[in-house]
Coordinates of C-alpha atoms and ligand atoms in Angstrom, one line a residue:
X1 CA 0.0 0.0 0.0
X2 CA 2.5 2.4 1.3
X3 CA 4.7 1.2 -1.9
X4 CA 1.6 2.5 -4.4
X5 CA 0.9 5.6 -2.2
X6 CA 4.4 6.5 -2.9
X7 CA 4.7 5.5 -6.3
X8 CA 1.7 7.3 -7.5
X9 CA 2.7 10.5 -5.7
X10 CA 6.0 10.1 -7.8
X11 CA 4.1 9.5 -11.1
X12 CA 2.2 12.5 -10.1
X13 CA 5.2 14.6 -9.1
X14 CA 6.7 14.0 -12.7
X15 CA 3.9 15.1 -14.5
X16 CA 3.4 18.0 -12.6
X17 CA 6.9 18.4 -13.3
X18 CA 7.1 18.0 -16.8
X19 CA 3.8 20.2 -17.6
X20 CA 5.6 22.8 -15.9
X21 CA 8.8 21.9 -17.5
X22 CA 6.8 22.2 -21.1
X23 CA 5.5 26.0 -20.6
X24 CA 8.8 27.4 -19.0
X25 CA 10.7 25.6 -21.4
X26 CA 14.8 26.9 -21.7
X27 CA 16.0 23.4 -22.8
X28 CA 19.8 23.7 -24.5
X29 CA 19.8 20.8 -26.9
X30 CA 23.2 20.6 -28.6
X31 CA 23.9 18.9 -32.0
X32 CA 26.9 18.7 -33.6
X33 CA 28.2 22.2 -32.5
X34 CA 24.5 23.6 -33.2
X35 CA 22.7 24.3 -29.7
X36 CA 19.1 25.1 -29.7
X37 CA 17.0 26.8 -27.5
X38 CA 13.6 27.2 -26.8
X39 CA 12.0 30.3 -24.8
X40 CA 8.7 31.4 -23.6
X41 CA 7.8 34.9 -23.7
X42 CA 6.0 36.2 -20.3
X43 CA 2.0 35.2 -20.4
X44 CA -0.7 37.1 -21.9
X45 CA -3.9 36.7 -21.1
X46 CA -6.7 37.5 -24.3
X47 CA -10.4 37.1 -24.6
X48 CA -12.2 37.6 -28.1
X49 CA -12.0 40.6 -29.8
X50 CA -9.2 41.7 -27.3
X51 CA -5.6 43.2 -28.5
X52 CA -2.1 42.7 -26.5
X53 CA 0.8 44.7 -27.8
X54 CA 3.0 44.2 -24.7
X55 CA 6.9 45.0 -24.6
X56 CA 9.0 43.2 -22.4
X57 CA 12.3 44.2 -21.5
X58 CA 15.1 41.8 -20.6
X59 CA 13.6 38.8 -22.6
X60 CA 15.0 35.1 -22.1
X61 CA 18.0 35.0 -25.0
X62 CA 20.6 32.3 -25.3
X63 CA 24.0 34.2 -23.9
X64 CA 28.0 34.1 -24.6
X65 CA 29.2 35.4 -27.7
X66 CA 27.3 33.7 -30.2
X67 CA 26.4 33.5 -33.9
X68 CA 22.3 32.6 -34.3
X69 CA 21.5 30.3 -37.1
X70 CA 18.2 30.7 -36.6
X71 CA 14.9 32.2 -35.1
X72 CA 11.5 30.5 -35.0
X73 CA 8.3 31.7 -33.3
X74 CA 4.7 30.5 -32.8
X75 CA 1.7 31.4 -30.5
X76 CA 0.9 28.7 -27.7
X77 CA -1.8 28.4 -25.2
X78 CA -0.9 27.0 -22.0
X79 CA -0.7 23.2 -22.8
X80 CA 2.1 24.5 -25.4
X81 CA -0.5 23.6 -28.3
X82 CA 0.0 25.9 -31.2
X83 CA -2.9 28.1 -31.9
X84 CA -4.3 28.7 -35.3
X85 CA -4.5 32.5 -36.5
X86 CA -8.1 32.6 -37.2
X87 CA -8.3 32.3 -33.1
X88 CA -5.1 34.6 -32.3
X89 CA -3.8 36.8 -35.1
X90 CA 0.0 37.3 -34.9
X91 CA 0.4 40.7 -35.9
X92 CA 3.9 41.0 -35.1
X93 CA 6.7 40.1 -32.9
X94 CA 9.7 41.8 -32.7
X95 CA 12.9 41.3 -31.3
X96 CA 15.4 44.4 -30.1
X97 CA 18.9 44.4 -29.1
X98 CA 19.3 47.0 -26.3
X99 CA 21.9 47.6 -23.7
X100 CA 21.4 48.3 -20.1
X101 CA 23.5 50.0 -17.4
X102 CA 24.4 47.0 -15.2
X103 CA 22.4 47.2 -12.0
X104 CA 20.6 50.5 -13.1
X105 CA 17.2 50.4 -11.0
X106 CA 15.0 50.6 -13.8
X107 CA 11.1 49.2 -13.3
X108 CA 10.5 45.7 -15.4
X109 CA 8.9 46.6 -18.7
X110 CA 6.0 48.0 -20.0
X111 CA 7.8 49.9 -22.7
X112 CA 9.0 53.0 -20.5
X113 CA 12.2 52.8 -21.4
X114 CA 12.5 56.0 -23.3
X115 CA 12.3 57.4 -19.5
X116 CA 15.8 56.2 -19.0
X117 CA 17.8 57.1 -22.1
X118 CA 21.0 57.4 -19.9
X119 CA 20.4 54.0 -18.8
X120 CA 19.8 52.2 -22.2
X121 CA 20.3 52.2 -25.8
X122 CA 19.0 50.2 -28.7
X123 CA 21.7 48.5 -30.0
X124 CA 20.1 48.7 -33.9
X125 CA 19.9 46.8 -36.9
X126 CA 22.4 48.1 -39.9
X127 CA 19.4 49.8 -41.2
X128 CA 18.4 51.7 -43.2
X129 CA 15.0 53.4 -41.3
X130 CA 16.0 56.0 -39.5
X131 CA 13.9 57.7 -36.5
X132 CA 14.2 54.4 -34.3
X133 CA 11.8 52.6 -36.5
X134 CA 11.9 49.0 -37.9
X135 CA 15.4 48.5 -35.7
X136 CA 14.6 44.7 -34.6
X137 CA 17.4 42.1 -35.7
X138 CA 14.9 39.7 -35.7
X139 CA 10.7 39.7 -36.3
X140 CA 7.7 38.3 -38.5
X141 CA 3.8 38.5 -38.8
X142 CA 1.6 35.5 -39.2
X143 CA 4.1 33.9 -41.7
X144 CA 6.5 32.8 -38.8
X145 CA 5.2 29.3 -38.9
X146 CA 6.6 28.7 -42.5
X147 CA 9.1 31.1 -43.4
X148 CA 12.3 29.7 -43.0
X149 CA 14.8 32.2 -41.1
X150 CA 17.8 29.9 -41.3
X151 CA 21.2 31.2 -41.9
X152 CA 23.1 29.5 -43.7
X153 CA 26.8 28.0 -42.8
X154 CA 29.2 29.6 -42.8
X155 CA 27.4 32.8 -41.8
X156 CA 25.8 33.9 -38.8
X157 CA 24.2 37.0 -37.0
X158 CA 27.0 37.8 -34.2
X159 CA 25.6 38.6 -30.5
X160 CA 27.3 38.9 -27.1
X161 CA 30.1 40.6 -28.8
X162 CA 31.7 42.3 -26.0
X163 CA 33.5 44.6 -27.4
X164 CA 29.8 46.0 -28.9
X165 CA 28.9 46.6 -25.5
X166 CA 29.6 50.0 -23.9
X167 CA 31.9 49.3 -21.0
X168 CA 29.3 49.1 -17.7
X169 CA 26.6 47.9 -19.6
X170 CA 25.3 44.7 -20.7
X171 CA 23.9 43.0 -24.1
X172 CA 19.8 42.4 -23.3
X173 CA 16.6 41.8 -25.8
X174 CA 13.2 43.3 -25.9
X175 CA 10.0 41.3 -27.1
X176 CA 7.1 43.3 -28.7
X177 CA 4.3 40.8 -29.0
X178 CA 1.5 42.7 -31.2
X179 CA -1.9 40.0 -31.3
X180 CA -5.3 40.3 -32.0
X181 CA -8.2 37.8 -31.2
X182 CA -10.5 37.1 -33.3
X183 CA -13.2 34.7 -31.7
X184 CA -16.2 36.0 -32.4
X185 CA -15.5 39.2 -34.1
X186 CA -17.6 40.7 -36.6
X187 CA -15.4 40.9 -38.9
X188 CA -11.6 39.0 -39.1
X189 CA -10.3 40.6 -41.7
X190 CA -11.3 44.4 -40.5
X191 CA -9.8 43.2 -36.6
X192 CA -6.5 41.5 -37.9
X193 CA -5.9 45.2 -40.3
X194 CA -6.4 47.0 -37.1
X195 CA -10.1 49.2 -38.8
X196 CA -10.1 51.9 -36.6
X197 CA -14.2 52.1 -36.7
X198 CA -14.3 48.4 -35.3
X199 CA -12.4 49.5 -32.3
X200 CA -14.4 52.8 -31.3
X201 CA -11.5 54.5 -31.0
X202 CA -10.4 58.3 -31.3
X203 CA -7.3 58.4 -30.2
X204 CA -4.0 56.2 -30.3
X205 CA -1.7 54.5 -27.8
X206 CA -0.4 58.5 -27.2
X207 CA -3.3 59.9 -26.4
X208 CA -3.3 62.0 -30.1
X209 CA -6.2 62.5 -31.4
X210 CA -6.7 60.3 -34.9
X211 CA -7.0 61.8 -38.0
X212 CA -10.5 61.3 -39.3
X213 CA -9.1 60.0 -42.7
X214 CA -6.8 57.4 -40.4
X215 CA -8.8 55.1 -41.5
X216 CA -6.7 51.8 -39.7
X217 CA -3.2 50.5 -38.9
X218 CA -1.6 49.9 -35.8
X219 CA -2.5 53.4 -34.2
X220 CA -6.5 52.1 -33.8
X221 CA -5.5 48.6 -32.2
X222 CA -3.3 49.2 -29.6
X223 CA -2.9 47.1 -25.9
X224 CA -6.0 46.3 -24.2
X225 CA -8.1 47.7 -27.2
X226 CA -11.3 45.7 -28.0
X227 CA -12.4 44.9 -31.6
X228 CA -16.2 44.5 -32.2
X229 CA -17.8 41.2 -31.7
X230 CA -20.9 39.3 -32.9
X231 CA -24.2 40.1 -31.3
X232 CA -24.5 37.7 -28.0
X233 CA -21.1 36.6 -28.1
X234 CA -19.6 35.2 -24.8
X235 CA -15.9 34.6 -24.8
X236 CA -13.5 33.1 -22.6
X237 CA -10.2 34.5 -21.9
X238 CA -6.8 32.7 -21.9
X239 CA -3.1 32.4 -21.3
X240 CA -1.0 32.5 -24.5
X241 CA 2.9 32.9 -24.7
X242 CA 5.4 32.9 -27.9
X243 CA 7.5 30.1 -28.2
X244 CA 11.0 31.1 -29.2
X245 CA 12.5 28.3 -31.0
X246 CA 16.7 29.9 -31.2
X247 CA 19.1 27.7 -33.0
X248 CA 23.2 29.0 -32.6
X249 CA 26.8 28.3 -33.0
X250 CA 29.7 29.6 -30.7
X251 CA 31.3 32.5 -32.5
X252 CA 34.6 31.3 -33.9
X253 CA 37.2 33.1 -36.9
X254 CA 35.4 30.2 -38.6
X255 CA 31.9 32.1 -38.9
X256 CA 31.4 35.3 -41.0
X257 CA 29.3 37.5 -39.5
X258 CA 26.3 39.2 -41.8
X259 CA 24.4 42.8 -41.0
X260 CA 20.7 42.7 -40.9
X261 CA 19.2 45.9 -43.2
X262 CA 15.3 46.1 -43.2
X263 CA 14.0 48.2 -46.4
X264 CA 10.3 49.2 -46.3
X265 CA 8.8 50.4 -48.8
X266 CA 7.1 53.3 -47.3
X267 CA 10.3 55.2 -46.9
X268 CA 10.2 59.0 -48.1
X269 CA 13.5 58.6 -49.2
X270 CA 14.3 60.9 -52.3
X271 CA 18.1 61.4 -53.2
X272 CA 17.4 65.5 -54.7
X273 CA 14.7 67.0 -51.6
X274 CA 14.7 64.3 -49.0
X275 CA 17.7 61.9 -47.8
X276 CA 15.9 60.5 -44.9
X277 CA 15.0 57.0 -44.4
X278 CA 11.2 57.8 -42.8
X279 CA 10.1 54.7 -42.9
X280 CA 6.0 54.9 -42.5
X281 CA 6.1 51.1 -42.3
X282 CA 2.2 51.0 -43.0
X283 CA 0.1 51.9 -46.0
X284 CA -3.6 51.7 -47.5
X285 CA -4.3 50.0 -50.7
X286 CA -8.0 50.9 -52.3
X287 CA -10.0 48.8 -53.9
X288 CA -10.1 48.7 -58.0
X289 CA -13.3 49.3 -60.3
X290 CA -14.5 46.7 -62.7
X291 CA -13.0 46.4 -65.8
X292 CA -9.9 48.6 -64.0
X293 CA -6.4 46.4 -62.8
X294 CA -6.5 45.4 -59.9
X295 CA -2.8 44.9 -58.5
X296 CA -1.8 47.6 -56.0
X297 CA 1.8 48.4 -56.8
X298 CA 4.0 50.4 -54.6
X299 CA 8.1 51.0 -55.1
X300 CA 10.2 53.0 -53.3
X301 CA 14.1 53.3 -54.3
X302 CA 16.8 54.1 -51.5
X303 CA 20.7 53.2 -51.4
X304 CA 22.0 50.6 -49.1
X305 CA 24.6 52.0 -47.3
X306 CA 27.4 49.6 -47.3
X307 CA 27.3 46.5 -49.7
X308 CA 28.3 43.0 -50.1
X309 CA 27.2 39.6 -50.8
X310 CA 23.3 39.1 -50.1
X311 CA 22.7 35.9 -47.6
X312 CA 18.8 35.6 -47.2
X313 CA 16.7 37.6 -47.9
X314 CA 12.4 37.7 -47.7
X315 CA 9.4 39.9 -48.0
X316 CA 6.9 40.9 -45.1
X317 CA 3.1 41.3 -46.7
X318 CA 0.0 41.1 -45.1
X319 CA -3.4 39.1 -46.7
X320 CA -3.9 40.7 -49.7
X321 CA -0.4 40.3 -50.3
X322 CA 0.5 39.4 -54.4
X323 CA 4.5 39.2 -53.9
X324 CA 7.4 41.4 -53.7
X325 CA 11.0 41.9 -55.0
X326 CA 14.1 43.3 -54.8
X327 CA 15.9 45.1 -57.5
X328 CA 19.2 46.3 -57.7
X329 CA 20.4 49.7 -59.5
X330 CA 20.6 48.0 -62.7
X331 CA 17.0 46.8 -62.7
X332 CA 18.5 43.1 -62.0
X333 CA 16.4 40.9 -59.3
X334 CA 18.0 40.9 -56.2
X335 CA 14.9 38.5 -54.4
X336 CA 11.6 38.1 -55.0
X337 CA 9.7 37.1 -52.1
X338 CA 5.8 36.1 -52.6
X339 CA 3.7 35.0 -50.2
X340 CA 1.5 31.3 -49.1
X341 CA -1.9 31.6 -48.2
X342 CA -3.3 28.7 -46.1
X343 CA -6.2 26.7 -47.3
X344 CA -7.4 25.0 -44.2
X345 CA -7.9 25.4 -40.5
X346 CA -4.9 23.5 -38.7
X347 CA -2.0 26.4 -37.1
X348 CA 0.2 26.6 -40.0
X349 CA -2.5 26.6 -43.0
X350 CA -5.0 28.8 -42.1
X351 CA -7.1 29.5 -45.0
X352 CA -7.2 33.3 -46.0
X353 CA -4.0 34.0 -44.2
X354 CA -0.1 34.2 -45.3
X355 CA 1.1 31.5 -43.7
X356 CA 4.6 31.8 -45.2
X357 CA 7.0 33.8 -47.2
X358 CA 9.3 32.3 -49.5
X359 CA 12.7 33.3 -49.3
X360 CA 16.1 33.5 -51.2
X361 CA 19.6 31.9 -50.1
X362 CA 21.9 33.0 -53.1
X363 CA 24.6 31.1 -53.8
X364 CA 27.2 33.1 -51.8
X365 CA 28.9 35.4 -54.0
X366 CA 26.4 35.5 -57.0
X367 CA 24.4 38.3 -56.0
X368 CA 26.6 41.4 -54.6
X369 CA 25.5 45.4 -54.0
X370 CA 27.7 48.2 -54.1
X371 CA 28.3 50.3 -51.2
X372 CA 25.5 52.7 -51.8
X373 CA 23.7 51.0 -54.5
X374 CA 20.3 52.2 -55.4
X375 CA 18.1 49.2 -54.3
X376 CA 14.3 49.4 -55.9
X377 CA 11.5 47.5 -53.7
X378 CA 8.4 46.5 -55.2
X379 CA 5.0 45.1 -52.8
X380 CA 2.0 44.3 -54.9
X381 CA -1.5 43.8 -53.4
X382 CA -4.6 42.6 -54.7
X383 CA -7.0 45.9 -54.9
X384 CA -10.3 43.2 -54.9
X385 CA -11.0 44.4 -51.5
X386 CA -10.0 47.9 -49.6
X387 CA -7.0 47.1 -47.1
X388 CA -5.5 49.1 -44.0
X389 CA -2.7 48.8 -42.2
X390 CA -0.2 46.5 -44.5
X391 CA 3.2 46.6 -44.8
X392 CA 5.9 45.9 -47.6
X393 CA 8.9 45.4 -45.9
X394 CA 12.4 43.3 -47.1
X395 CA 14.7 41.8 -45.0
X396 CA 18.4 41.1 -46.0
X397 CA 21.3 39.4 -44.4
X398 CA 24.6 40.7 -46.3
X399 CA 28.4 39.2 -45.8
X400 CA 31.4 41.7 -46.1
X401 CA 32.9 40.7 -49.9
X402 CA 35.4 38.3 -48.5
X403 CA 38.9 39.9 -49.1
X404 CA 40.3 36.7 -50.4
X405 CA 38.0 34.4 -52.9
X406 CA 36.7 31.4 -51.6
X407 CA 38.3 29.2 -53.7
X408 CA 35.8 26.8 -53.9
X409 CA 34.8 25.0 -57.2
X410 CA 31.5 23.0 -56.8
X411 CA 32.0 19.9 -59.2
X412 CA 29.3 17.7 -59.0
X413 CA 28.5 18.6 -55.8
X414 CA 32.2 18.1 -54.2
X415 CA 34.4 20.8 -53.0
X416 CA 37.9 20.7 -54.0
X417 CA 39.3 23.0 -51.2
X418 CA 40.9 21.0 -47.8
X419 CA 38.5 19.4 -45.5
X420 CA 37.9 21.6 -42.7
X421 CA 36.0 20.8 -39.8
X422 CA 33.2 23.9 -41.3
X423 CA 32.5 21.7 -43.9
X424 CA 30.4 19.5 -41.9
X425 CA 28.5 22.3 -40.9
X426 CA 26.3 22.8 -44.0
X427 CA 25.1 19.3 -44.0
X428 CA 24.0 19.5 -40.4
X429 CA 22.5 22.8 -41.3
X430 CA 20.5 20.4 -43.6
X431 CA 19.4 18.4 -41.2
X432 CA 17.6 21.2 -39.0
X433 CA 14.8 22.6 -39.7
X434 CA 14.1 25.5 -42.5
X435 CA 13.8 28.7 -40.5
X436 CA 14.5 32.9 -40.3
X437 CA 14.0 35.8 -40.2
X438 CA 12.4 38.3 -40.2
X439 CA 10.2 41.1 -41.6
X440 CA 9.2 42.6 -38.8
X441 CA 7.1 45.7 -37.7
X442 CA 7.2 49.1 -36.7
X443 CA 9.0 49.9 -33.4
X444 CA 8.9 53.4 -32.6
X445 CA 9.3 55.7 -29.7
X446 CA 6.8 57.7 -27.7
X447 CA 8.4 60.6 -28.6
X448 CA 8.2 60.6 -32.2
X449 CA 5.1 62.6 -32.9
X450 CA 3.1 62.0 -36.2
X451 CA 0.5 64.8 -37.6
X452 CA -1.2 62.0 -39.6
X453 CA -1.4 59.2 -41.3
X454 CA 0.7 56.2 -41.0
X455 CA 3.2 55.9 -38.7
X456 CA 4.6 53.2 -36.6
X457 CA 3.6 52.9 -32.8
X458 CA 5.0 49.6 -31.3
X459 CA 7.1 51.3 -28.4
Ligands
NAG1 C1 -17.4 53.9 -28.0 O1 -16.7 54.8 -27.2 C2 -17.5 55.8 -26.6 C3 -16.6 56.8 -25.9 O2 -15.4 56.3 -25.5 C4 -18.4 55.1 -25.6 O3 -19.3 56.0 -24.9 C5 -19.3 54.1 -26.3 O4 -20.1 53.3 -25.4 C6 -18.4 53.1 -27.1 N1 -19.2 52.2 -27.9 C7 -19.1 50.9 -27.9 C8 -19.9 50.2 -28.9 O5 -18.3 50.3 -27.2
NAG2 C1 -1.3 37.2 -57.4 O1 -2.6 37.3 -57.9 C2 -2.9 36.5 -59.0 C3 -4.3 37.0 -59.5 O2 -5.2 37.0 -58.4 C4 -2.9 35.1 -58.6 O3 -3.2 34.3 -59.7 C5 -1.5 34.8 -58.1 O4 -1.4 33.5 -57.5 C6 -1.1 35.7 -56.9 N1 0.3 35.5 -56.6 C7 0.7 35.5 -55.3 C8 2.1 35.2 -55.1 O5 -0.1 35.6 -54.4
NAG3 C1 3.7 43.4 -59.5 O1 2.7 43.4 -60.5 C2 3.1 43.9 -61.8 C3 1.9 44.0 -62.7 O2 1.1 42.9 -62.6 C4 4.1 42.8 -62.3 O3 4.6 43.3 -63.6 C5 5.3 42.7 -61.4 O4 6.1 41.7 -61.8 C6 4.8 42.3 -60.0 N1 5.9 42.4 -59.1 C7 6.1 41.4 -58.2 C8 7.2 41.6 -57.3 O5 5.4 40.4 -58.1

C-alpha cells in the first residue's frame, strides 16, 4: 500500500513536473556544434475581440558570444499547443537588441524605457530606417510558422560581442508581442488590419487624437483595445505565450558574420529634396473598379549604405499580399519574395491567411550590392478588396565581400578545397529545420510625434 501511495505521488510529481517543465521551457539541446534553444515569452492573457501589444524588457535569450542560425516563433496556449490564426492573429513580434546599465534600477517593462535614455540604448539593426523605426534584428507577422529564417553555414548573425557593448553595460533583448483575437469578431479581416471604426476609437496608444481619414493601422489597435464582436457573443479569456525556437553556433574566426538591413517600402526617401530613411512602415491599398487592374503596386528606391554579398533575404506582406521583390540599381532581381496563403484550418495553414514567405539563399557570391547602391523594392496587393494597415517590408542578411575568394569549385556537388571541420557544418544545417527571419514591424518611440497618417507605434 504504502509502496503504491508513494509511487503514484512520484508519477504524479513527474507530471506535474514535466507540464511545468513544457510552458517554462529553456531546454539547450546541442547537435553537432548547433545548440538550440527554446524560450517562452511572459503570459498574456486574451479574450475575443481583445488586442495585447505588450513589450518586455530583458527577454529570455541564449547568452555568450554567439552566432544565431536561426529564429522561430509561434503562439501557444498554455498546454504549449500551437494556436491557429483565425483564433489569435500574430500581428507581429519583434525582437530588439538594447543595452542596459548593469544594475541600473529601472522598473520591469511595460515599454517605459525611453524614461531612462541614460540607462539604455537600442543596439540597432544596420538599417536603413531612421527615426528608431523597424530596428529589430529579428521579427515576422503571421508567416512565422513557414518562413524559413535559417542562416546559412558559414554565416551567422554575431551577438554577445563584448566589445559591442559600452563598458558598464550589458547586451539584453526586448520582445514586442503585437496580437489580436478574433473569436467572435464581426469581422476578421477588419480586426486583424487594425479598422479603426471596429475598435471605437479616437485616439491612439499617445493619447493624439486620430486623423478622421486614419482610417486603420496599428494606431486604432493598440494594448488592451477591443475589436467589435458578434451580437450575443460570450468569450472566454486565456493564457497564451510565444515560443521562441533559437538555433546558434559559438562564435569562432570560422563564422562570417552578416548585417541585418530592413527596407520598407514606405520610406520617403528621395536622393534630390529628401535623404531621410522615414520609414512609414504601414500603407492603404483601395479597392479597384471593374473592368480597371486590380494589382496595388508600390516601389520605393533608397541606397543601401554599405554593400556585399546578399545571404537571405524575404518579404513581409500582409493578406492581400500578391508578392514582392528586390531590384538592384541595374533593374536586375535581387529576391523576390511572394507569399503562401493557407487553405485549411490547422496552425500553420489557415485559409485566407499568409502563412509563409518564400525566401532567397543565393549562392554566396552571386548576388553582390555596391556600397550605396540604389536598391528598388516593389510590394503588390490585390486591390479586390480595400486594405489598412499592410506593410511591404524586405529583409536582408549581407556578408562583407570576402577579401580573399573562396576558392571553392563545386563539381558535382564536391568541393575541391581541404577538408575543414566547417564543412560538416552545412550538412548538419541540412538536417535542421528551415527557419529565419524576419520582416518585422514598426518599433517606434513615444516621442516621435506623427500629424497624420501612418506611422509606426510599437514602443
Ligand atoms: C465607444 O466609445 C464611446 C466613448 O469612448 C463610448 O461612450 C461608447 O459606449 C463606445 N461604444 C461601444 C460600442 O463600445
Ligand atoms: C497574385 O494574384 C494573381 C491573381 O489574383 C494570382 O493568380 C497569383 O497566384 C497571386 N500570386 C501570389 C504570389 O499571391
Ligand atoms: C507586380 O505586378 C506587376 C503588374 O502585374 C508585375 O509586372 C510585377 O512583376 C509584380 N511584381 C512582383 C514583385 O510580383
Amino acid at each position: 500500500m504504502v509502496h503504491i501511495t508513494w509511487s503514484c505521488m512520484v508519477l504524479g510529481a513527474i507530471l506535474i513536473l514535466s507540464f511545468t517543465a513544457q510552458i517554462s521551457a529553456k531546454a539547450v539541446v546541442d547537435e553537432n556544434g548547433v545548440k538550440t534553444s527554446v524560450f517562452l515569452s511572459p503570459k498574456f492573457v486574451m479574450g475575443p475581440g481583445s488586442v495585447v501589444n505588450r513589450v518586455y524588457d530583458n527577454v529570455d535569450f541564449p547568452k555568450g558570444h554567439i552566432a544565431i542560425k536561426s529564429f522561430d516563433a509561434e503562439v501557444v496556449d498554455e498546454a504549449g499547443s500551437p494556436v491557429p490564426l483565425q483564433e489569435t492573429y500574430l500581428h507581429h513580434w519583434v525582437v530588439v537588441r538594447y543595452q542596459q546599465k548593469i544594475d541600473a534600477d529601472i522598473p520591469e517593462s511595460i515599454g517605459n524605457l525611453g524614461l531612462h535614455q541614460s540607462k539604455y540604448s537600442v543596439l540597432p539593426n544596420s538599417g536603413v530606417c531612421q527615426n528608431e523605426v523597424l530596428e529589430q534584428y529579428f521579427g515576422l507577422g503571421s508567416e512565422t510558422r513557414k518562413t524559413s529564417t535559417h542562416v546559412p553555414d558559414p554565416y551567422g548573425i554575431e551577438i554577445g560581442n563584448p566589445s559591442d557593448i559600452s563598458p558598464g553595460y550589458e547586451e539584453r533583448w526586448m520582445l514586442n508581442v503585437h496580437a489580436i483575437d478574433t473569436r467572435e469578431v464581426q469581422d476578421k479581416l477588419g480586426c486583424t488590419e487594425c479598422r479603426c471604426d471596429l475598435y471605437n476609437v479616437t485616439q491612439d496608444e499617445r493619447g493624439q487624437p486620430l486623423n478622421p481619414n486614419y482610417r486603420g493601422g496599428l494606431r486604432c489597435c493598440h494594448d488592451h483595445l477591443q475589436c467589435k464582436l458578434k451580437e450575443g457573443s460570450e468569450g472566454t479569456t486565456r493564457a497564451l505565450y510565444m515560443k521562441f525556437t533559437v538555433k546558434w553556433v559559438e562564435w569562432s574566426s570560422s563564422v562570417v558574420p552578416v548585417r541585418i538591413y530592413i527596407f520598407d517600402v514606405t520610406d520617403t526617401w528621395r536622393k534630390e529634396n529628401n535623404p531621410v530613411h522615414h520609414c512609414l512602415v504601414e500603407y492603404e491599398v483601395e479597392p479597384c473598379n471593374s473592368g480597371e487592374d486590380c494589382t496595388h503596386i508600390k516601389r520605393a528606391t533608397s541606397p543601401i549604405p554599405k554593400g556585399g554579398h546578399v545571404i537571405y533575404a524575404v518579404a513581409h506582406q500582409h493578406s492581400g499580399g500578391n508578392g514582392s521583390a528586390l531590384y538592384g540599381e541595374d533593374g536586375r532581381l535581387i529576391c523576390a519574395s511572394v507569399p503562401t496563403y493557407g487553405t485549411g484550418t490547422e496552425p500553420g495553414n489557415e485559409a485566407g491567411y499568409i502563412v509563409g514567405m518564400s525566401t532567397c539563399y543565393p549562392e554566396p557570391g552571386s548576388v553582390a550590392l555596391s556600397d550605396g547602391e540604389m536598391l528598388t523594392l516593389e510590394s503588390n496587393y490585390s486591390r479586390t478588396q480595400f486594405h489598412t494597415g499592410v506593410m511591404g517590408l524586405f529583409y536582408i542578411l549581407i556578408a562583407d565581400h570576402p577579401e580573399r575568394p573562396l576558392h571553392t569549385n563545386h563539381v558535382q556537388g564536391q568541393t575541391t578545397r581541404p577538408f575543414e571541420p566547417l564543412d560538416l557544418v552545412p550538412m548538419i544545417g541540412l538536417l535542421g529545420l528551415v527557419v529565419i527571419a524576419a520582416a518585422g514591424i514598426a518599433y517606434h518611440r513615444r516621442r516621435f510625434q506623427t500629424e497624420d497618417g501612418y506611422q509606426s507605434i510599437v514602443m
